[in-house]
Coordinates of C-alpha atoms and ligand atoms in Angstrom, one line a residue:
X310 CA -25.3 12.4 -7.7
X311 CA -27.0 11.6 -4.6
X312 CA -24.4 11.4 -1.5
X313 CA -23.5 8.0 -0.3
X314 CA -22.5 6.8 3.3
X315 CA -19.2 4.9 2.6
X316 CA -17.7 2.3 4.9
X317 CA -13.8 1.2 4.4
X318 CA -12.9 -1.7 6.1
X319 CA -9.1 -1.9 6.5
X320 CA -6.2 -3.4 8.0
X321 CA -4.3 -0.2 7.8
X322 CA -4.6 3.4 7.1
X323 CA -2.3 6.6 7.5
X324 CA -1.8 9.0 9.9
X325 CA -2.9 6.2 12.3
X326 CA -0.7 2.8 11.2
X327 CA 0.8 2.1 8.4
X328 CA 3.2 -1.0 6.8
X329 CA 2.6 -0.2 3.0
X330 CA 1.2 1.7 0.3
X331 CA -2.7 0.1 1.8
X332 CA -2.2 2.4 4.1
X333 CA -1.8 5.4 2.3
X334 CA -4.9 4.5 -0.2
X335 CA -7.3 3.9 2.8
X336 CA -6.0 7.1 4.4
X337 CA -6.6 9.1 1.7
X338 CA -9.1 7.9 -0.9
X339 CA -11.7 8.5 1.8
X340 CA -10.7 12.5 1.9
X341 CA -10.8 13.0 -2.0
X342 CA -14.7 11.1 -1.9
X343 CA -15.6 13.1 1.0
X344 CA -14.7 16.5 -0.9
X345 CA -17.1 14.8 -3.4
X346 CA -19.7 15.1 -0.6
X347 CA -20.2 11.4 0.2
X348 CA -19.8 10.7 3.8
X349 CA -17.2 8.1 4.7
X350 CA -16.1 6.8 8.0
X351 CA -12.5 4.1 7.9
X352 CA -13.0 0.7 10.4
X353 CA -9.8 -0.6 11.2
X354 CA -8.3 -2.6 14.3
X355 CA -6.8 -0.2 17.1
X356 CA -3.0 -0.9 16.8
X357 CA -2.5 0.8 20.3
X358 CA 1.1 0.7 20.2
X359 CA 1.5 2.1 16.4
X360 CA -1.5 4.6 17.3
X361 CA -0.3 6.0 20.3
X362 CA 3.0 6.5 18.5
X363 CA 1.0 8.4 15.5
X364 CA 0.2 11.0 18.2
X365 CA -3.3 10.9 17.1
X366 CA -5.7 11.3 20.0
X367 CA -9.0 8.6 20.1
X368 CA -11.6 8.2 22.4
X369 CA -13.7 5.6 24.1
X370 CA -17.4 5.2 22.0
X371 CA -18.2 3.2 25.3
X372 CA -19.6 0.7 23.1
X373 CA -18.6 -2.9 23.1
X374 CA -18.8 -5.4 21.2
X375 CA -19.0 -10.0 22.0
X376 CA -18.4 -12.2 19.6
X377 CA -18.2 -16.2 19.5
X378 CA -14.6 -16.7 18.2
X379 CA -12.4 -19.6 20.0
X380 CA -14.4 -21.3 21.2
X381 CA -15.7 -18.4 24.2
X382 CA -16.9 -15.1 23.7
X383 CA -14.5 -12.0 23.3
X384 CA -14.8 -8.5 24.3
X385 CA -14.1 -5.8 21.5
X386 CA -14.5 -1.8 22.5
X387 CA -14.9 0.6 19.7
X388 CA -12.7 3.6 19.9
X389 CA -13.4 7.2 17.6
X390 CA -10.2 9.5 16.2
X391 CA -11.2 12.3 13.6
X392 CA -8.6 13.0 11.1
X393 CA -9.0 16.2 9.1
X394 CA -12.9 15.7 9.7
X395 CA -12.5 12.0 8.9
X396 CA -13.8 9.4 11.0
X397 CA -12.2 6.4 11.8
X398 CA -13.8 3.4 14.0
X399 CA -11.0 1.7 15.8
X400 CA -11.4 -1.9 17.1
X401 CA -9.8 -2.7 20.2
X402 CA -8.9 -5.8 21.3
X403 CA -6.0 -6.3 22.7
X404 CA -4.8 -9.2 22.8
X405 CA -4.8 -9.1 18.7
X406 CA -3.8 -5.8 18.1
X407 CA -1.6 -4.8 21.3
X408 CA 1.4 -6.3 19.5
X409 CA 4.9 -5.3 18.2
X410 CA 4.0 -5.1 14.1
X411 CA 0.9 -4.9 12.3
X412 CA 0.8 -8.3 11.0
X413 CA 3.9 -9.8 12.2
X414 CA 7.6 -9.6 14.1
X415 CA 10.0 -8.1 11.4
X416 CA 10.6 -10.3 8.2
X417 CA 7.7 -13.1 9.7
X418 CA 3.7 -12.8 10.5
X419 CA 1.4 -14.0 13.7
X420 CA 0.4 -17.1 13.3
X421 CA -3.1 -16.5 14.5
X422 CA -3.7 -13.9 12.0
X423 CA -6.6 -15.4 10.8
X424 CA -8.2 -15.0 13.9
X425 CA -7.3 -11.7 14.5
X426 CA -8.9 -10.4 11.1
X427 CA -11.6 -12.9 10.9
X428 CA -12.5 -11.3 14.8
X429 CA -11.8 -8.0 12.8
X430 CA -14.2 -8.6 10.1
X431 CA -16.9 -9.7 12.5
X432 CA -16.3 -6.6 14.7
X433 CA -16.4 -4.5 11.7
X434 CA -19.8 -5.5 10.3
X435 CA -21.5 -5.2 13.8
X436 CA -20.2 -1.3 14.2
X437 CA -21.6 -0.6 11.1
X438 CA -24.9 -1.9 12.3
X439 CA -24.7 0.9 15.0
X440 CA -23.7 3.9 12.1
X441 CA -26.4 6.4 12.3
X442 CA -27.3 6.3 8.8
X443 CA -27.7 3.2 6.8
X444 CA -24.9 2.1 4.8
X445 CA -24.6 1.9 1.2
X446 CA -21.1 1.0 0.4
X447 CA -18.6 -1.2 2.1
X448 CA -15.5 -0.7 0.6
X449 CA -13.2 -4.0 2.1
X450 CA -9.6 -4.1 1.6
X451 CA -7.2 -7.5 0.7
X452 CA -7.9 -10.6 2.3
X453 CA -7.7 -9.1 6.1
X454 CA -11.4 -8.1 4.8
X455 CA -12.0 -10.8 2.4
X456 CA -14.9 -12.5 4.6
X457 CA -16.9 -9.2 5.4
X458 CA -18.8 -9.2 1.7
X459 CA -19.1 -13.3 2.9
X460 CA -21.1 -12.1 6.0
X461 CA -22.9 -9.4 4.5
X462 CA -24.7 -11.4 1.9
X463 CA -25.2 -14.2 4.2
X464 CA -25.1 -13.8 8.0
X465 CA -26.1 -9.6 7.9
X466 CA -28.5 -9.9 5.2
X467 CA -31.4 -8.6 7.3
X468 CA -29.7 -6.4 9.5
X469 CA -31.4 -2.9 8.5
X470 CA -28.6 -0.4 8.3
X471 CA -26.5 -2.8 6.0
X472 CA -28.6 -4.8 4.2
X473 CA -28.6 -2.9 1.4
X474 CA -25.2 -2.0 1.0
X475 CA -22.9 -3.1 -1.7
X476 CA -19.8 -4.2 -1.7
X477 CA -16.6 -3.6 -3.1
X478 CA -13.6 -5.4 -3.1
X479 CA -9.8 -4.2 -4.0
X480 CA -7.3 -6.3 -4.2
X481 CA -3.9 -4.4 -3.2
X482 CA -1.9 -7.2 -3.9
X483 CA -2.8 -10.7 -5.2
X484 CA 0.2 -12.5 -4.1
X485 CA -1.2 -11.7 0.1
X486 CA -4.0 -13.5 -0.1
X487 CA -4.6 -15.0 3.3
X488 CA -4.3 -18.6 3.3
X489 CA -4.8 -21.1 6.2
X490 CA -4.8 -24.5 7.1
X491 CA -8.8 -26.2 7.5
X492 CA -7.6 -27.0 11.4
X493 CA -8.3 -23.2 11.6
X494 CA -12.2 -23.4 10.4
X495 CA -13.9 -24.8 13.9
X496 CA -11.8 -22.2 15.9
X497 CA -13.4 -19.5 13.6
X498 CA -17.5 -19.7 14.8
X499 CA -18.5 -19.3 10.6
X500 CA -20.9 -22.0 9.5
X501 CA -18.9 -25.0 7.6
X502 CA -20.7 -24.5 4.8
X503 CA -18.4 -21.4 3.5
X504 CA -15.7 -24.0 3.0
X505 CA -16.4 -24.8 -0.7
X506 CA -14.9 -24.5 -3.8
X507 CA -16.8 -21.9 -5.0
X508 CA -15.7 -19.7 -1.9
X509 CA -13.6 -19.7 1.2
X510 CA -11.7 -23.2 0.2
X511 CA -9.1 -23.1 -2.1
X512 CA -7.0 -26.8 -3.0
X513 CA -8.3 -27.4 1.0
X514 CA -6.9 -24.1 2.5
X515 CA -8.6 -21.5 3.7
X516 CA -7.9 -18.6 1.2
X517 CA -9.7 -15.6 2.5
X518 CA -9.8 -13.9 -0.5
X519 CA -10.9 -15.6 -2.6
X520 CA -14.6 -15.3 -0.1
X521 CA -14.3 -11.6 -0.9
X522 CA -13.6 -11.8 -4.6
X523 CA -16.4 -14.6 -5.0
X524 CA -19.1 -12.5 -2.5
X525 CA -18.7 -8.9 -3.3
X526 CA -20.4 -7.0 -5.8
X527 CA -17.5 -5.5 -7.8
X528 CA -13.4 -6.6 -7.6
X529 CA -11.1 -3.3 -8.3
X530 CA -7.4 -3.3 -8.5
X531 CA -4.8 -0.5 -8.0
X532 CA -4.0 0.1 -11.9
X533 CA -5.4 -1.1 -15.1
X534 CA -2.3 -3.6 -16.4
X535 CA -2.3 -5.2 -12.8
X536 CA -6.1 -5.6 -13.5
X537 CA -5.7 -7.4 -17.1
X538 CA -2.0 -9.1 -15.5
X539 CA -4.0 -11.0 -12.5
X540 CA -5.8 -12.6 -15.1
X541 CA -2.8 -14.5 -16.5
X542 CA -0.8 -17.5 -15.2
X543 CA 2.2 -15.7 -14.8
X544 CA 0.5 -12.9 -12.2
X545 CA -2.6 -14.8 -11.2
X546 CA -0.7 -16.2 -8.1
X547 CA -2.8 -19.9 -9.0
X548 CA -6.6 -17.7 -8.7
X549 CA -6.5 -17.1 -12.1
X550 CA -8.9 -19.1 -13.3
X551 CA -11.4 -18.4 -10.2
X552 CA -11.0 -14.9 -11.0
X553 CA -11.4 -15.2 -14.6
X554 CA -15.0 -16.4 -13.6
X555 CA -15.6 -13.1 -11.8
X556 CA -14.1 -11.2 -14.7
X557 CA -17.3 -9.6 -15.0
X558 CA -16.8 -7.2 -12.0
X559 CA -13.5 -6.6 -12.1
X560 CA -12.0 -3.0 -13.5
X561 CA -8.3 -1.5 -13.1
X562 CA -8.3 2.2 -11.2
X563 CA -5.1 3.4 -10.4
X564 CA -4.3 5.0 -7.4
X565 CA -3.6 8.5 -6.0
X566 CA -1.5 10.1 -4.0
X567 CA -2.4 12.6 -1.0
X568 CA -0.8 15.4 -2.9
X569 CA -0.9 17.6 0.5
X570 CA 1.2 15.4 2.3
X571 CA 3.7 14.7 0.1
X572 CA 4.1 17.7 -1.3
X573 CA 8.0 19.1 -1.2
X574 CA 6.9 23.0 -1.4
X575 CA 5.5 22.5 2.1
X576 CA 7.0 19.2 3.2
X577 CA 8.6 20.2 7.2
X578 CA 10.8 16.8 6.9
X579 CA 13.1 17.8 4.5
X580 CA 15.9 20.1 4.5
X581 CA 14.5 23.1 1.8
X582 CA 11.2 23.1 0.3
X583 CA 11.0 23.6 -3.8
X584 CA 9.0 23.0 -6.4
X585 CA 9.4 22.7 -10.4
X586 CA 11.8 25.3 -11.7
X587 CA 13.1 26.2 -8.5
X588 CA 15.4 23.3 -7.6
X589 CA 17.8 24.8 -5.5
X590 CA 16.4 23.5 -2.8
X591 CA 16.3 20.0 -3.9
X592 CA 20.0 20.0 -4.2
X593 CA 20.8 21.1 -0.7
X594 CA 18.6 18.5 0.2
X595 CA 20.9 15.9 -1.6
X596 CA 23.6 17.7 0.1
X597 CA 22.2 17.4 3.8
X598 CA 21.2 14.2 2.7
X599 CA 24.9 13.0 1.6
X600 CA 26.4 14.9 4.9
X601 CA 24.4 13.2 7.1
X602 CA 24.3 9.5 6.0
X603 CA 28.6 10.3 6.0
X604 CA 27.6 10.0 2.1
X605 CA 31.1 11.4 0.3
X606 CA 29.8 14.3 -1.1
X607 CA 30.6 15.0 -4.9
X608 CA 27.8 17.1 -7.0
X609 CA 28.7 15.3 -10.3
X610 CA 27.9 12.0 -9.1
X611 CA 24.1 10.6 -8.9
X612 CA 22.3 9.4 -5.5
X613 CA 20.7 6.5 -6.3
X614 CA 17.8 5.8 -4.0
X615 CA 15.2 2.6 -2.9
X616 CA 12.8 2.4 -0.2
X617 CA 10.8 -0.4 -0.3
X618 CA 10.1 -3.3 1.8
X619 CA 12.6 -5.6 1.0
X620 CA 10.9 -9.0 -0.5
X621 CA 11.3 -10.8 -3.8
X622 CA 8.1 -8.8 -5.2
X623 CA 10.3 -5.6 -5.2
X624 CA 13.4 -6.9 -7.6
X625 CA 15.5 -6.8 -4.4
X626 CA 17.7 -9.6 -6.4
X627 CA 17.9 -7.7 -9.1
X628 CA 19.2 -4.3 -7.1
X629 CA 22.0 -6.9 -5.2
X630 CA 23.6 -7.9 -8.5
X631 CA 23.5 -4.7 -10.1
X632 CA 25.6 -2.9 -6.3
X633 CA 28.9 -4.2 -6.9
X634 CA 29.1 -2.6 -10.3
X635 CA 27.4 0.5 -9.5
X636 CA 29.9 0.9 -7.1
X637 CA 32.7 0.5 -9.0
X638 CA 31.3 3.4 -11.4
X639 CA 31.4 5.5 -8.5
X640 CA 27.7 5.7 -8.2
X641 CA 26.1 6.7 -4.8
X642 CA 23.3 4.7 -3.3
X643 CA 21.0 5.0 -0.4
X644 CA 18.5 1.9 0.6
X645 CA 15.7 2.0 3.0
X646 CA 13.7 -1.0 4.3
X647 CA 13.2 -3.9 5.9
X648 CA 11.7 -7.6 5.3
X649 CA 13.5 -10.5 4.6
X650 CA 16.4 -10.8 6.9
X651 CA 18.5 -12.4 4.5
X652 CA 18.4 -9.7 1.8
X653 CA 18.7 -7.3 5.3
X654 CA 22.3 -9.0 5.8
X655 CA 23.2 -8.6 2.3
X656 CA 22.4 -4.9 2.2
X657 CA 24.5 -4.6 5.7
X658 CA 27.6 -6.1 4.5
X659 CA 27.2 -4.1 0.7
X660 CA 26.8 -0.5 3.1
X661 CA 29.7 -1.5 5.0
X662 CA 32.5 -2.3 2.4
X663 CA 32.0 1.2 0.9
X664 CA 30.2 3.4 3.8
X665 CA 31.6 6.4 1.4
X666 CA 29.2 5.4 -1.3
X667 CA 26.4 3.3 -0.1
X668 CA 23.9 3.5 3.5
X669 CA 21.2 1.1 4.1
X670 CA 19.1 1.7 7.1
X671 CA 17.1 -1.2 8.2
X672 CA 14.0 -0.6 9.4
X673 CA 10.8 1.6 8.7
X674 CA 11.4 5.3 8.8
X675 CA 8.9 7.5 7.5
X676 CA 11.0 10.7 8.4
X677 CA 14.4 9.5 6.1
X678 CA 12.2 8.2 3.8
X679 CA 10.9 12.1 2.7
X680 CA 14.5 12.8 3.3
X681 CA 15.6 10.2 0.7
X682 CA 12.3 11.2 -1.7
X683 CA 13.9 14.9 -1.7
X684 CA 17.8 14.2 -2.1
X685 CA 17.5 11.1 -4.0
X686 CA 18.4 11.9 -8.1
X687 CA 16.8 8.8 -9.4
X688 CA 14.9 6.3 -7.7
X689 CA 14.8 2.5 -8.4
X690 CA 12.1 0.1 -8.3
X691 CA 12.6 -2.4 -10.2
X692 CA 9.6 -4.9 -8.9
X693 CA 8.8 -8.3 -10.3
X694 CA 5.4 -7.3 -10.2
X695 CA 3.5 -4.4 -8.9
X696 CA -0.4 -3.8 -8.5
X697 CA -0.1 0.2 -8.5
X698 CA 3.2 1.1 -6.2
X699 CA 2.8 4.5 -4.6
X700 CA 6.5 4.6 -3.7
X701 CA 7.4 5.9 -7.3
X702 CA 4.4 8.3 -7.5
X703 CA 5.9 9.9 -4.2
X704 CA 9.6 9.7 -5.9
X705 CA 8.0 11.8 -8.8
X706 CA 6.5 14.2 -6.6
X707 CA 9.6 14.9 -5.4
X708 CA 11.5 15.1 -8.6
X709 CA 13.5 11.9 -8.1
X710 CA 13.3 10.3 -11.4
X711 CA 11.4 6.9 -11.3
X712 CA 14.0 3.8 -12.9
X713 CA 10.8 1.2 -12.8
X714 CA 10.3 -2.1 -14.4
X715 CA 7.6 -1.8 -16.9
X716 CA 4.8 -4.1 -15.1
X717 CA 1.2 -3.2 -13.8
X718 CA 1.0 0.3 -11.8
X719 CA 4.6 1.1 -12.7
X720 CA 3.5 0.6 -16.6
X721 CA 0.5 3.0 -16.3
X722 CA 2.3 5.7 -14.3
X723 CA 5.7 6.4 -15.2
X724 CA 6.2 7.5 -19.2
X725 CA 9.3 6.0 -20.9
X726 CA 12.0 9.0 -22.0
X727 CA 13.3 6.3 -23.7
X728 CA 10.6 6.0 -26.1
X729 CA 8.7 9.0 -25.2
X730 CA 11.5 12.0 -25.1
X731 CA 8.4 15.0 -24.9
X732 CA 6.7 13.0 -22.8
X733 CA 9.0 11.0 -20.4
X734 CA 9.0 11.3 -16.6
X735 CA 11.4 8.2 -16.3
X736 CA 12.7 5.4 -17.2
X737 CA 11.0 1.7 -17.9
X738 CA 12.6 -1.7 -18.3
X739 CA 10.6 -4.8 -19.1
X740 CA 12.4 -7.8 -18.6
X741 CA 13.6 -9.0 -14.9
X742 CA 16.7 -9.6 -15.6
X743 CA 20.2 -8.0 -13.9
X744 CA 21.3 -6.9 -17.7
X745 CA 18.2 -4.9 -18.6
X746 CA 17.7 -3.0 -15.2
X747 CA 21.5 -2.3 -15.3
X748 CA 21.3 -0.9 -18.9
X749 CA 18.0 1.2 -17.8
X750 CA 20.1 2.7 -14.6
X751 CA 22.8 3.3 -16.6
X752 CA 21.0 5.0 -19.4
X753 CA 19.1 7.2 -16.7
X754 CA 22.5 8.0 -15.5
X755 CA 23.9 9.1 -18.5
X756 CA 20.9 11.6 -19.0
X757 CA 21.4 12.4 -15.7
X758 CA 24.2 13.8 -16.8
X759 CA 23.0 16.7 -19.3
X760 CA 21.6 19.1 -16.3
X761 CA 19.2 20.9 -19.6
X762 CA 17.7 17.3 -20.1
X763 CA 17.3 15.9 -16.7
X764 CA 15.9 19.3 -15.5
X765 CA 12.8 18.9 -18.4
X766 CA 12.5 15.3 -17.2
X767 CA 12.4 15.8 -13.6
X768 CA 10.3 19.0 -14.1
X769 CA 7.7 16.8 -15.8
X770 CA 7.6 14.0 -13.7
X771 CA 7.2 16.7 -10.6
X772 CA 4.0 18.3 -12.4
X773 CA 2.1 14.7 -13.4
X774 CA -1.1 15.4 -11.6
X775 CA -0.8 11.9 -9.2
X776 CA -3.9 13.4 -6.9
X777 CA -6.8 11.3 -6.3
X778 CA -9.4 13.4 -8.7
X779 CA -9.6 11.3 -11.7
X780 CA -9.6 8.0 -9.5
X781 CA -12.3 9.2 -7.0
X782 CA -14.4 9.9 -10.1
X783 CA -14.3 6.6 -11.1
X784 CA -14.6 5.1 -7.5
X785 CA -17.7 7.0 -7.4
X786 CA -19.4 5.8 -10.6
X787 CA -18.4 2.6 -9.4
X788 CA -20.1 2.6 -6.6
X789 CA -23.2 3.9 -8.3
X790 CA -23.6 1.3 -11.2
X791 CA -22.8 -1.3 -8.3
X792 CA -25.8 0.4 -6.6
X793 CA -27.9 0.5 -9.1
Ligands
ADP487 P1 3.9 -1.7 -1.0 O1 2.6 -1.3 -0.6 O2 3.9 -2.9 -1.9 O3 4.9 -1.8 0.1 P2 4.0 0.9 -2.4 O4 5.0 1.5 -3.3 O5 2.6 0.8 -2.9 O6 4.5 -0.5 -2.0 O7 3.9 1.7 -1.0 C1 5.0 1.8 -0.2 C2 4.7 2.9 0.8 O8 5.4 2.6 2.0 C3 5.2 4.2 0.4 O9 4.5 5.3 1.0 C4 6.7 4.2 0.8 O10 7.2 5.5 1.0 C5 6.5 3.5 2.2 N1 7.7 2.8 2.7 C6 8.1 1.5 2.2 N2 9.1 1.1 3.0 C7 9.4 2.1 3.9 C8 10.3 2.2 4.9 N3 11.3 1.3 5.2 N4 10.3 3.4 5.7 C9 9.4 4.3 5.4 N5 8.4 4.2 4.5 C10 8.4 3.1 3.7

């Protein structure tokens, strides 16, 4: 196949800043097409703060960059970091991206966002002009890149190095899908004629995107049932019918993992390394685990763990009225994350009526987390709805038994035991209700239980190939057909 010069377009991307599992796609789907021999460089704002904390060293490109936003003209200087012979393009601008959190304080978001991505987006598109080689794919993330298709067909359309480009857009998550009041639109500098019906308005919002799903050339999403789920009223978060009439270019690939990374033979955060039939490891790792979270430490009882961000998406309801009772049963429990303040306080005042038995750390911790991934026994995620969810392809990894509900990614990843007892590599539940997530935690623990059984299941869910091969594969036909 000839070799293609891919542009991402991104909001986030590991090692450099990450909030969420967009991060770890854009950070890593570009290595797995690059060992297919395309070339692919990431554009993404320069969070100076998160980056300089990444320890990742950039330089200057001397280059910069003016655009019309505001009403005046603002400065933007593009930056270069190489990450395992990947290149990322990093946008700086400080007053947008010199800031505390990626998209918002803790729990809330900027309120000029949409100038800060639509600035982004602009940015974006004029770096690629200056790419040595002309582009043939942009591959744009969620709305924070929902107006670069927009431009490209319209505004860019004779700029040589990216006119001919196609354009693909993934939607991470539909519920995020960057929505503004029209008092926004003059401060922008985009012609008004993008506000219609059939684009960049939405019930007279501003819905960025919807511009990317109606402009680009193909829509993906993370997993095959969130692909078929958007389509419905229950998941369509009120685009369903718009994107029923792009239907045509929309396909399901599920994600990958970057299997190198989160790997516990080799992973340096965690207290033993092991692998699949050589598990001691992982138990002293449940043991440092316990010791150091003042956990009390008992081998026949099973560590529950959760790290997720903590918003109604995620089932966090479900996981409050299901702690009491676990803790009466004597289960342990460990929960990582942060979000909405109010499930934040909850969580607090659960950790601190039985410290013995349950921690919650508030806050984003990528160093615990492993920790957790490692000594955790089974791992809960019991989300309302979920587009892929890397979080419980990570907890397989590490041979902490997914307890998911059964609902896009989590569906297509994690096999039943239940109903599958060769096959399983946890445990599904599919309504989101308190009785049926309790009954599927329960019944995990109770396997738990026979050390022959949980050993198979653990051993399986461990050895699921979760790398990016298959998925890169398809990415790549993909991006040919759209090409063609
Ligand atoms: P989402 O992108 O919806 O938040 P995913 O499951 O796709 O959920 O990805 C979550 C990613 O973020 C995983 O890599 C997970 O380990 C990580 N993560 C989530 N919350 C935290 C946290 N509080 N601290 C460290 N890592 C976290």
């Amino acid at each position: 196949m000839a070799k293609m010069n891919i542009v991402f377009t991104t909001s986030e991307a590991t090692p450099l800043a990450k909030t969420g599992g967009l991060a770890d796609v854009a950070g890593s789907l570009p290595h797995a097409l690059k060992r297919l021999g395309h070339t692919v460089t990431i554009i993404m704002p320069y969070y100076r703060k998160q980056i300089r904390a990444s320890g990742i060293k950039t330089r200057s490109l001397k280059r910069s960059i003016s655009i019309w936003i505001d009403g005046r003209d603002r400065q933007a200087s593009l930056h270069e970091a190489r990450v395992n012979g990947l290149r990322f393009i990093l946008v700086e601008q400080d007053d947008f991206y010199h800031r505390e959190g990626l998209y918002g304080p803790a729990g809330g978001a900027y309120s000029d966002n949409l100038l800060r991505y639509v600035f982004f987006n602009r940015v974006a598109l004029e770096a690629a002009c200056l790419l040595k080689h002309p582009v043939d794919i942009f591959h744009c993330h969620d709305w924070q890149t929902g107006l670069i298709p927009l431009l490209l067909k319209t505004q860019y359309r004779h700029q040589p190095r990216i006119a001919r480009a196609r354009c693909i857009f993934t939607i991470h998550n539909l519920a995020y899908q960057g929505i503004f009041p029209p008092s926004w639109l003059h401060r922008l500098g985009l012609p008004a004629d993008y506000f219609h019906i059939g684009c960049f308005e939405f019930y007279g919002q501003i819905n960025c995107m919807k511009a990317g799903i109606a402009a680009c050339d193909r829509i993906t999403t993370v997993s095959q049932t969130y692909a078929r789920e958007i389509l419905t009223s229950e998941y369509g978060c009120h685009i369903e019918s718009f994107l029923s009439d792009h239907a045509n270019k929309l396909s399901g690939i599920v994600n990958g993992l970057d299997v190198e990374n989160w790997n516990p033979r080799t992973d340096t955060s965690i207290a033993t390394n092991y692998a699949p039939g050589k598990m001691q490891g992982k138990r002293h790792c449940k043991v440092t685990l316990q010791r150091k979270l003042k956990l009390a430490d008992d081998a026949k009882t099973p560590l529950l763990t959760i790290i997720s961000r903590l918003v109604e998406q995620k089932g966090v309801d479900l996981v409050l009225d299901c702690i009491p009772g676990w803790l009466e049963k004597g289960y342990r429990l460990v929960v990582l994350g942060s979000g909405d303040p109010a499930y934040e306080a909850m969580l607090t005042r659960l950790a601190k009526e039985r410290p013995e038995q349950m921690y919650f750390y508030a806050g984003f911790n990528e160093g615990l987390a492993r920790e957790i991934y490692a000594g955790g026994d089974i791992f809960l995620m019991p989300s309302r709805f979920e587009p892929c969810g890397l979080s419980q392809l990570i907890a397989m990894r590490y041979g902490n038994v997914p307890v998911v509900r059964a609902t896009g990614g989590l569906a297509d990843t994690v096999a039943n035991y239940a109903s599958a007892k060769q096959y399983g590599t946890g445990f599904t539940f599919a309504c989101a209700t308190p009785a049926a997530f309790r009954s599927a935690v329960d019944f995990a623990v109770e396997t738990w239980r026979k050390p022959a059984v949980w050993q198979r299941i653990a051993g399986r869910a461990m050895r699921r190939d979760s790398s990016w091969d298959a998925s890169a594969l398809e990415y790549e036909d993909m991006y040919k057909t759209a090409a063609d």
